[in-house]
C-alpha cells in the first residue's frame, strides 16, 4: 500500500469516523463475475443492453431477457466471495461502516457483510413485472447454454416474473438511494472500489461525500472517470488491496 494512503487510512480509521464503501463490478471480478465495461469479454462489449436490460426489451422478448439473467444468476450462484469481499465484512466488525453497492450479486452478503444499499437492485429479488408482487418461490431450472427461458409466472396475477435489477430508463429504488445518500453525507472516508464511475446517480456519491467533508480514496487497477476528483488513488485490485486495510 502506498505510504501516503496508509497514513490517511490509519488516521481516518483510528479517528473512529464512519467509512462508506462504494463498490462496483470490479469488486466481484476476482470472483469470476464479468464487469460491464473495460475488457473484451465484459458484458456490454458482448451484449447489447438495449436488447437485454430495459423494460422495452422485456416486453419485446421476455424469454431472451430472462434467459440472459438466468445465465448471470447461475454465474453468481457458482461464484464465491473473494478476499476483498471478506475483508470488507471483517472491517465492518472493527469500524463503523456503510456498504453501498451497485452490484446486483449477493457476494457481499455471502462474505458476511450487511449491505446498506443495493442501488441497482438485486438479481435474486424477483418480482412480478405487472403487479410487483415479490416471488419467494424457488428459481426455475436453468440448462447451461440455454439462450431463451420462459419466465416463471406470478401466483397473484399470472404475469411474468422479472429480475430485481434496475434497468436502463428505470428509477433507482427509493429506500436504497436514500440510504446511499445518507451514508455518503455522514462518512469521513469513502472507499470507491471497482467502479468506472460512468453511471449516474451512483457515480455522484463520492463527490457528494467530498462536499460533506469526506476524504475519497479510489481503489481500482485502472484510471476512471472518478480518479481526478479522488483525494488518493490506489492502483490495485479489490482482492489484493482490501485485505491490507485489516493490517492498519
Ligand atoms: P464497470 O464495468 O463500468 O467498471 C468496472 C470497473 O472495475 C472498471 O473501472 C475496472 O477498471 C475495475 N476493475 C476491474 N477489475 C477490478 C478488480 N479486480 N478490482 C477492482 N477494480 C477492478 O462497472 P460499474 O462501474 O459497476 O448498471 O458499472 C456501473 C453500472 O453500469 C452497473 O451497476 C450496471 C452497468 O450498466 C445497472 O445494471 C443498472
mmCIF file of C-alpha atoms and ligand atoms in Angstrom:
data_model
loop_
_atom_site.group_PDB
_atom_site.id
_atom_site.type_symbol
_atom_site.label_atom_id
_atom_site.label_comp_id
_atom_site.label_asym_id
_atom_site.label_seq_id
_atom_site.Cartn_x
_atom_site.Cartn_y
_atom_site.Cartn_z
ATOM 1 C CA UNK A 1 0.000 0.000 0.000
ATOM 2 C CA UNK A 2 1.389 3.467 -0.837
ATOM 3 C CA UNK A 3 2.659 5.113 2.397
ATOM 4 C CA UNK A 4 0.557 8.271 1.920
ATOM 5 C CA UNK A 5 -2.607 6.201 1.590
ATOM 6 C CA UNK A 6 -1.683 4.071 4.611
ATOM 7 C CA UNK A 7 -1.278 7.281 6.657
ATOM 8 C CA UNK A 8 -4.643 8.668 5.579
ATOM 9 C CA UNK A 9 -6.462 5.407 6.162
ATOM 10 C CA UNK A 10 -4.867 4.887 9.561
ATOM 11 C CA UNK A 11 -5.778 8.407 10.635
ATOM 12 C CA UNK A 12 -9.360 8.006 9.474
ATOM 13 C CA UNK A 13 -9.855 4.530 10.883
ATOM 14 C CA UNK A 14 -8.196 5.355 14.236
ATOM 15 C CA UNK A 15 -10.288 8.520 14.437
ATOM 16 C CA UNK A 16 -13.427 6.377 14.627
ATOM 17 C CA UNK A 17 -15.225 8.229 11.836
ATOM 18 C CA UNK A 18 -17.696 6.414 9.627
ATOM 19 C CA UNK A 19 -16.358 4.767 6.475
ATOM 20 C CA UNK A 20 -18.540 4.487 3.381
ATOM 21 C CA UNK A 21 -17.565 1.873 0.815
ATOM 22 C CA UNK A 22 -18.998 2.200 -2.698
ATOM 23 C CA UNK A 23 -18.456 -0.899 -4.793
ATOM 24 C CA UNK A 24 -18.917 -1.649 -8.476
ATOM 25 C CA UNK A 25 -18.484 -4.599 -10.790
ATOM 26 C CA UNK A 26 -14.676 -4.704 -10.305
ATOM 27 C CA UNK A 27 -15.362 -5.791 -6.707
ATOM 28 C CA UNK A 28 -16.586 -9.159 -7.960
ATOM 29 C CA UNK A 29 -14.195 -9.526 -10.923
ATOM 30 C CA UNK A 30 -11.794 -11.716 -8.954
ATOM 31 C CA UNK A 31 -14.738 -13.985 -8.105
ATOM 32 C CA UNK A 32 -15.123 -14.592 -11.838
ATOM 33 C CA UNK A 33 -18.096 -12.298 -12.430
ATOM 34 C CA UNK A 34 -17.591 -10.231 -15.599
ATOM 35 C CA UNK A 35 -17.571 -6.428 -15.369
ATOM 36 C CA UNK A 36 -19.770 -4.338 -17.680
ATOM 37 C CA UNK A 37 -17.030 -2.376 -19.392
ATOM 38 C CA UNK A 38 -13.309 -2.274 -19.962
ATOM 39 C CA UNK A 39 -12.364 -5.745 -21.213
ATOM 40 C CA UNK A 40 -13.051 -7.684 -24.424
ATOM 41 C CA UNK A 41 -15.248 -10.123 -22.515
ATOM 42 C CA UNK A 42 -17.078 -7.531 -20.389
ATOM 43 C CA UNK A 43 -20.879 -7.717 -20.548
ATOM 44 C CA UNK A 44 -21.577 -4.564 -22.537
ATOM 45 C CA UNK A 45 -18.895 -5.418 -25.107
ATOM 46 C CA UNK A 46 -20.544 -8.820 -25.723
ATOM 47 C CA UNK A 47 -24.226 -7.953 -25.302
ATOM 48 C CA UNK A 48 -26.490 -5.061 -26.282
ATOM 49 C CA UNK A 49 -28.015 -3.526 -23.127
ATOM 50 C CA UNK A 50 -30.933 -2.146 -25.142
ATOM 51 C CA UNK A 51 -31.974 -5.718 -26.055
ATOM 52 C CA UNK A 52 -31.447 -7.125 -22.567
ATOM 53 C CA UNK A 53 -31.679 -4.513 -19.842
ATOM 54 C CA UNK A 54 -34.715 -2.325 -20.484
ATOM 55 C CA UNK A 55 -38.452 -2.708 -19.871
ATOM 56 C CA UNK A 56 -38.967 -2.426 -23.653
ATOM 57 C CA UNK A 57 -36.620 -5.355 -24.231
ATOM 58 C CA UNK A 58 -38.612 -7.394 -21.686
ATOM 59 C CA UNK A 59 -41.910 -6.613 -23.417
ATOM 60 C CA UNK A 60 -40.342 -7.470 -26.781
ATOM 61 C CA UNK A 61 -38.824 -10.820 -25.813
ATOM 62 C CA UNK A 62 -39.153 -11.804 -22.138
ATOM 63 C CA UNK A 63 -37.671 -15.265 -22.732
ATOM 64 C CA UNK A 64 -34.489 -13.775 -24.200
ATOM 65 C CA UNK A 65 -34.105 -11.348 -21.292
ATOM 66 C CA UNK A 66 -34.934 -13.952 -18.629
ATOM 67 C CA UNK A 67 -32.534 -16.427 -20.255
ATOM 68 C CA UNK A 68 -29.741 -13.859 -20.040
ATOM 69 C CA UNK A 69 -30.469 -13.072 -16.397
ATOM 70 C CA UNK A 70 -30.757 -16.785 -15.548
ATOM 71 C CA UNK A 71 -27.263 -17.233 -17.038
ATOM 72 C CA UNK A 72 -25.968 -14.339 -14.903
ATOM 73 C CA UNK A 73 -27.701 -15.720 -11.813
ATOM 74 C CA UNK A 74 -26.044 -19.065 -12.418
ATOM 75 C CA UNK A 75 -22.617 -17.403 -12.725
ATOM 76 C CA UNK A 76 -23.183 -15.725 -9.362
ATOM 77 C CA UNK A 77 -24.510 -18.894 -7.715
ATOM 78 C CA UNK A 78 -21.413 -20.775 -8.868
ATOM 79 C CA UNK A 79 -19.036 -17.995 -7.708
ATOM 80 C CA UNK A 80 -17.562 -17.437 -4.252
ATOM 81 C CA UNK A 81 -16.838 -14.177 -2.423
ATOM 82 C CA UNK A 82 -13.204 -13.149 -2.882
ATOM 83 C CA UNK A 83 -10.655 -11.916 -0.337
ATOM 84 C CA UNK A 84 -11.859 -8.338 -0.885
ATOM 85 C CA UNK A 85 -15.477 -9.149 -0.003
ATOM 86 C CA UNK A 86 -14.289 -10.998 3.102
ATOM 87 C CA UNK A 87 -12.006 -8.129 4.156
ATOM 88 C CA UNK A 88 -14.887 -5.633 3.972
ATOM 89 C CA UNK A 89 -17.027 -7.871 6.167
ATOM 90 C CA UNK A 90 -14.217 -8.010 8.722
ATOM 91 C CA UNK A 91 -13.565 -4.252 8.505
ATOM 92 C CA UNK A 92 -17.231 -3.612 9.351
ATOM 93 C CA UNK A 93 -16.721 -5.520 12.616
ATOM 94 C CA UNK A 94 -13.935 -3.095 13.536
ATOM 95 C CA UNK A 95 -15.117 0.347 12.372
ATOM 96 C CA UNK A 96 -18.489 1.987 11.679
ATOM 97 C CA UNK A 97 -19.014 1.212 8.010
ATOM 98 C CA UNK A 98 -21.768 1.698 5.460
ATOM 99 C CA UNK A 99 -21.675 -0.504 2.388
ATOM 100 C CA UNK A 100 -23.262 0.807 -0.787
ATOM 101 C CA UNK A 101 -23.034 -1.354 -3.868
ATOM 102 C CA UNK A 102 -24.011 -1.041 -7.497
ATOM 103 C CA UNK A 103 -23.641 -4.802 -7.792
ATOM 104 C CA UNK A 104 -26.664 -6.989 -8.203
ATOM 105 C CA UNK A 105 -24.889 -10.122 -6.955
ATOM 106 C CA UNK A 106 -25.046 -11.353 -3.355
ATOM 107 C CA UNK A 107 -21.324 -11.859 -2.798
ATOM 108 C CA UNK A 108 -21.037 -9.141 -0.125
ATOM 109 C CA UNK A 109 -23.808 -10.813 1.880
ATOM 110 C CA UNK A 110 -22.314 -14.267 1.392
ATOM 111 C CA UNK A 111 -18.985 -12.914 2.719
ATOM 112 C CA UNK A 112 -20.814 -11.813 5.897
ATOM 113 C CA UNK A 113 -21.491 -8.127 5.154
ATOM 114 C CA UNK A 114 -24.700 -6.247 5.691
ATOM 115 C CA UNK A 115 -25.329 -4.206 2.567
ATOM 116 C CA UNK A 116 -26.897 -0.836 3.378
ATOM 117 C CA UNK A 117 -27.911 -0.119 -0.193
ATOM 118 C CA UNK A 118 -28.105 -2.156 -3.393
ATOM 119 C CA UNK A 119 -28.634 0.955 -5.507
ATOM 120 C CA UNK A 120 -29.115 -1.043 -8.731
ATOM 121 C CA UNK A 121 -31.258 -3.729 -7.125
ATOM 122 C CA UNK A 122 -30.532 -7.434 -6.670
ATOM 123 C CA UNK A 123 -30.619 -10.245 -9.212
ATOM 124 C CA UNK A 124 -32.421 -12.565 -6.824
ATOM 125 C CA UNK A 125 -35.062 -10.110 -5.550
ATOM 126 C CA UNK A 126 -37.580 -11.406 -8.052
ATOM 127 C CA UNK A 127 -40.923 -9.728 -8.561
ATOM 128 C CA UNK A 128 -43.835 -9.666 -10.953
ATOM 129 C CA UNK A 129 -43.359 -7.388 -13.959
ATOM 130 C CA UNK A 130 -47.040 -6.341 -13.862
ATOM 131 C CA UNK A 131 -48.221 -6.257 -10.244
ATOM 132 C CA UNK A 132 -44.868 -6.076 -8.432
ATOM 133 C CA UNK A 133 -45.587 -8.946 -6.014
ATOM 134 C CA UNK A 134 -42.354 -10.483 -4.709
ATOM 135 C CA UNK A 135 -41.655 -14.004 -5.921
ATOM 136 C CA UNK A 136 -40.368 -16.006 -2.960
ATOM 137 C CA UNK A 137 -40.532 -19.441 -4.531
ATOM 138 C CA UNK A 138 -37.565 -21.396 -5.837
ATOM 139 C CA UNK A 139 -35.768 -20.415 -9.035
ATOM 140 C CA UNK A 140 -36.660 -22.331 -12.156
ATOM 141 C CA UNK A 141 -34.162 -24.798 -13.612
ATOM 142 C CA UNK A 142 -31.501 -23.486 -15.937
ATOM 143 C CA UNK A 143 -29.712 -25.551 -18.533
ATOM 144 C CA UNK A 144 -26.209 -24.318 -19.383
ATOM 145 C CA UNK A 145 -26.157 -22.620 -22.797
ATOM 146 C CA UNK A 146 -29.928 -22.132 -22.981
ATOM 147 C CA UNK A 147 -30.428 -18.719 -24.601
ATOM 148 C CA UNK A 148 -34.175 -18.294 -24.138
ATOM 149 C CA UNK A 149 -36.016 -19.335 -20.987
ATOM 150 C CA UNK A 150 -39.724 -18.686 -20.478
ATOM 151 C CA UNK A 151 -40.073 -16.622 -17.268
ATOM 152 C CA UNK A 152 -41.865 -18.029 -14.233
ATOM 153 C CA UNK A 153 -45.423 -16.759 -13.654
ATOM 154 C CA UNK A 154 -46.749 -14.627 -10.818
ATOM 155 C CA UNK A 155 -49.017 -16.536 -8.431
ATOM 156 C CA UNK A 156 -51.140 -13.391 -7.901
ATOM 157 C CA UNK A 157 -51.792 -12.150 -11.425
ATOM 158 C CA UNK A 158 -50.191 -14.635 -13.809
ATOM 159 C CA UNK A 159 -47.845 -12.129 -15.440
ATOM 160 C CA UNK A 160 -44.120 -12.816 -15.836
ATOM 161 C CA UNK A 161 -41.526 -12.753 -13.034
ATOM 162 C CA UNK A 162 -38.624 -10.371 -13.672
ATOM 163 C CA UNK A 163 -35.235 -9.967 -12.016
ATOM 164 C CA UNK A 164 -34.999 -7.341 -9.260
ATOM 165 C CA UNK A 165 -32.427 -5.210 -11.030
ATOM 166 C CA UNK A 166 -32.698 -1.609 -12.175
ATOM 167 C CA UNK A 167 -32.929 -1.499 -15.945
ATOM 168 C CA UNK A 168 -31.880 1.421 -18.128
ATOM 169 C CA UNK A 169 -34.582 4.080 -18.002
ATOM 170 C CA UNK A 170 -35.849 2.950 -14.567
ATOM 171 C CA UNK A 171 -35.576 4.882 -11.317
ATOM 172 C CA UNK A 172 -33.356 3.608 -8.521
ATOM 173 C CA UNK A 173 -35.215 2.040 -5.567
ATOM 174 C CA UNK A 174 -36.117 4.917 -3.202
ATOM 175 C CA UNK A 175 -35.029 3.213 0.033
ATOM 176 C CA UNK A 176 -31.680 2.138 -1.345
ATOM 177 C CA UNK A 177 -30.971 5.545 -2.812
ATOM 178 C CA UNK A 178 -31.815 7.412 0.410
ATOM 179 C CA UNK A 179 -29.620 5.005 2.392
ATOM 180 C CA UNK A 180 -26.774 5.631 -0.075
ATOM 181 C CA UNK A 181 -27.113 9.412 0.148
ATOM 182 C CA UNK A 182 -27.258 9.202 3.929
ATOM 183 C CA UNK A 183 -24.106 7.064 4.002
ATOM 184 C CA UNK A 184 -22.273 9.487 1.703
ATOM 185 C CA UNK A 185 -23.280 12.528 3.727
ATOM 186 C CA UNK A 186 -22.349 11.032 7.104
ATOM 187 C CA UNK A 187 -18.957 9.466 6.413
ATOM 188 C CA UNK A 188 -15.415 10.723 6.918
ATOM 189 C CA UNK A 189 -13.835 8.418 4.384
ATOM 190 C CA UNK A 190 -15.143 6.946 1.132
ATOM 191 C CA UNK A 191 -13.501 3.918 -0.434
ATOM 192 C CA UNK A 192 -14.548 3.711 -4.080
ATOM 193 C CA UNK A 193 -13.823 0.163 -5.196
ATOM 194 C CA UNK A 194 -14.043 -1.273 -8.699
ATOM 195 C CA UNK A 195 -16.376 1.145 -10.439
ATOM 196 C CA UNK A 196 -15.828 3.002 -13.700
ATOM 197 C CA UNK A 197 -17.839 5.932 -12.297
ATOM 198 C CA UNK A 198 -19.815 6.335 -15.507
ATOM 199 C CA UNK A 199 -23.339 5.554 -14.358
ATOM 200 C CA UNK A 200 -25.211 8.277 -12.505
ATOM 201 C CA UNK A 201 -26.601 8.964 -9.976
ATOM 202 C CA UNK A 202 -24.437 6.339 -8.197
ATOM 203 C CA UNK A 203 -21.273 7.824 -9.665
ATOM 204 C CA UNK A 204 -22.106 11.125 -7.950
ATOM 205 C CA UNK A 205 -21.891 9.665 -4.426
ATOM 206 C CA UNK A 206 -18.127 10.201 -3.912
ATOM 207 C CA UNK A 207 -18.456 13.883 -4.920
ATOM 208 C CA UNK A 208 -21.439 14.259 -2.583
ATOM 209 C CA UNK A 209 -19.416 12.788 0.278
ATOM 210 C CA UNK A 210 -16.499 15.070 -0.532
ATOM 211 C CA UNK A 211 -18.755 18.130 -0.408
ATOM 212 C CA UNK A 212 -19.722 16.987 3.088
ATOM 213 C CA UNK A 213 -16.072 16.847 4.130
ATOM 214 C CA UNK A 214 -15.108 13.231 3.425
ATOM 215 C CA UNK A 215 -11.784 12.073 2.018
ATOM 216 C CA UNK A 216 -12.150 9.969 -1.135
ATOM 217 C CA UNK A 217 -9.821 7.046 -1.868
ATOM 218 C CA UNK A 218 -10.250 5.138 -5.118
ATOM 219 C CA UNK A 219 -9.165 1.503 -5.331
ATOM 220 C CA UNK A 220 -9.049 0.408 -8.948
ATOM 221 C CA UNK A 221 -6.317 -1.052 -11.175
ATOM 222 C CA UNK A 222 -7.248 1.407 -13.952
ATOM 223 C CA UNK A 223 -7.883 5.163 -14.107
ATOM 224 C CA UNK A 224 -11.597 6.029 -14.087
ATOM 225 C CA UNK A 225 -13.937 8.975 -14.536
ATOM 226 C CA UNK A 226 -13.711 9.486 -10.759
ATOM 227 C CA UNK A 227 -9.921 9.405 -10.416
ATOM 228 C CA UNK A 228 -9.329 13.120 -10.958
ATOM 229 C CA UNK A 229 -11.689 14.041 -8.112
ATOM 230 C CA UNK A 230 -10.386 11.466 -5.646
ATOM 231 C CA UNK A 231 -8.041 12.618 -2.894
ATOM 232 C CA UNK A 232 -5.966 9.461 -3.316
ATOM 233 C CA UNK A 233 -5.844 6.686 -5.881
ATOM 234 C CA UNK A 234 -4.592 3.210 -5.131
ATOM 235 C CA UNK A 235 -3.913 1.238 -8.291
ATOM 236 C CA UNK A 236 -4.671 -2.236 -7.082
ATOM 237 C CA UNK A 237 -7.430 -4.801 -7.237
ATOM 238 C CA UNK A 238 -10.173 -5.331 -4.670
ATOM 239 C CA UNK A 239 -8.901 -8.741 -3.552
ATOM 240 C CA UNK A 240 -5.330 -7.501 -3.241
ATOM 241 C CA UNK A 241 -5.943 -4.102 -1.656
ATOM 242 C CA UNK A 242 -8.827 -4.565 0.775
ATOM 243 C CA UNK A 243 -7.230 -7.278 2.971
ATOM 244 C CA UNK A 244 -4.358 -4.836 3.574
ATOM 245 C CA UNK A 245 -6.771 -2.488 5.353
ATOM 246 C CA UNK A 246 -7.074 -5.060 8.127
ATOM 247 C CA UNK A 247 -3.361 -4.753 8.875
ATOM 248 C CA UNK A 248 -3.546 -0.999 9.506
HETATM 249 P P1 LIG B 1 -17.935 -1.183 -14.916
HETATM 250 O O1 LIG B 1 -17.882 -2.479 -15.638
HETATM 251 O O2 LIG B 1 -18.372 0.015 -15.645
HETATM 252 O O3 LIG B 1 -16.488 -0.863 -14.315
HETATM 253 C C1 LIG B 1 -15.754 -1.842 -13.657
HETATM 254 C C2 LIG B 1 -14.543 -1.187 -13.019
HETATM 255 O O4 LIG B 1 -13.884 -2.178 -12.244
HETATM 256 C C3 LIG B 1 -13.512 -0.633 -14.006
HETATM 257 O O5 LIG B 1 -13.143 0.682 -13.614
HETATM 258 C C4 LIG B 1 -12.318 -1.582 -13.851
HETATM 259 O O6 LIG B 1 -11.061 -0.918 -14.020
HETATM 260 C C5 LIG B 1 -12.486 -2.040 -12.421
HETATM 261 N N1 LIG B 1 -11.905 -3.336 -12.098
HETATM 262 C C6 LIG B 1 -11.723 -4.410 -12.902
HETATM 263 N N2 LIG B 1 -11.203 -5.419 -12.222
HETATM 264 C C7 LIG B 1 -11.063 -4.996 -10.942
HETATM 265 C C8 LIG B 1 -10.589 -5.603 -9.745
HETATM 266 N N3 LIG B 1 -10.167 -6.860 -9.719
HETATM 267 N N4 LIG B 1 -10.579 -4.869 -8.598
HETATM 268 C C9 LIG B 1 -11.011 -3.581 -8.619
HETATM 269 N N5 LIG B 1 -11.467 -2.964 -9.728
HETATM 270 C C10 LIG B 1 -11.495 -3.668 -10.863
HETATM 271 O O7 LIG B 1 -18.811 -1.462 -13.597
HETATM 272 P P2 LIG B 1 -19.651 -0.426 -12.713
HETATM 273 O O8 LIG B 1 -18.919 0.837 -12.532
HETATM 274 O O9 LIG B 1 -20.079 -1.181 -11.510
HETATM 275 O O10 LIG B 1 -25.843 -0.853 -14.020
HETATM 276 O O11 LIG B 1 -20.900 -0.188 -13.642
HETATM 277 C C11 LIG B 1 -21.914 0.653 -13.195
HETATM 278 C C12 LIG B 1 -23.236 0.169 -13.692
HETATM 279 O O12 LIG B 1 -23.203 0.042 -15.122
HETATM 280 C C13 LIG B 1 -23.617 -1.216 -13.228
HETATM 281 O O13 LIG B 1 -24.161 -1.247 -11.923
HETATM 282 C C14 LIG B 1 -24.635 -1.622 -14.248
HETATM 283 C C15 LIG B 1 -23.945 -1.151 -15.504
HETATM 284 O O14 LIG B 1 -24.784 -0.831 -16.573
HETATM 285 C C16 LIG B 1 -27.015 -1.463 -13.941
HETATM 286 O O15 LIG B 1 -27.141 -2.662 -14.068
HETATM 287 C C17 LIG B 1 -28.152 -0.546 -13.669
#
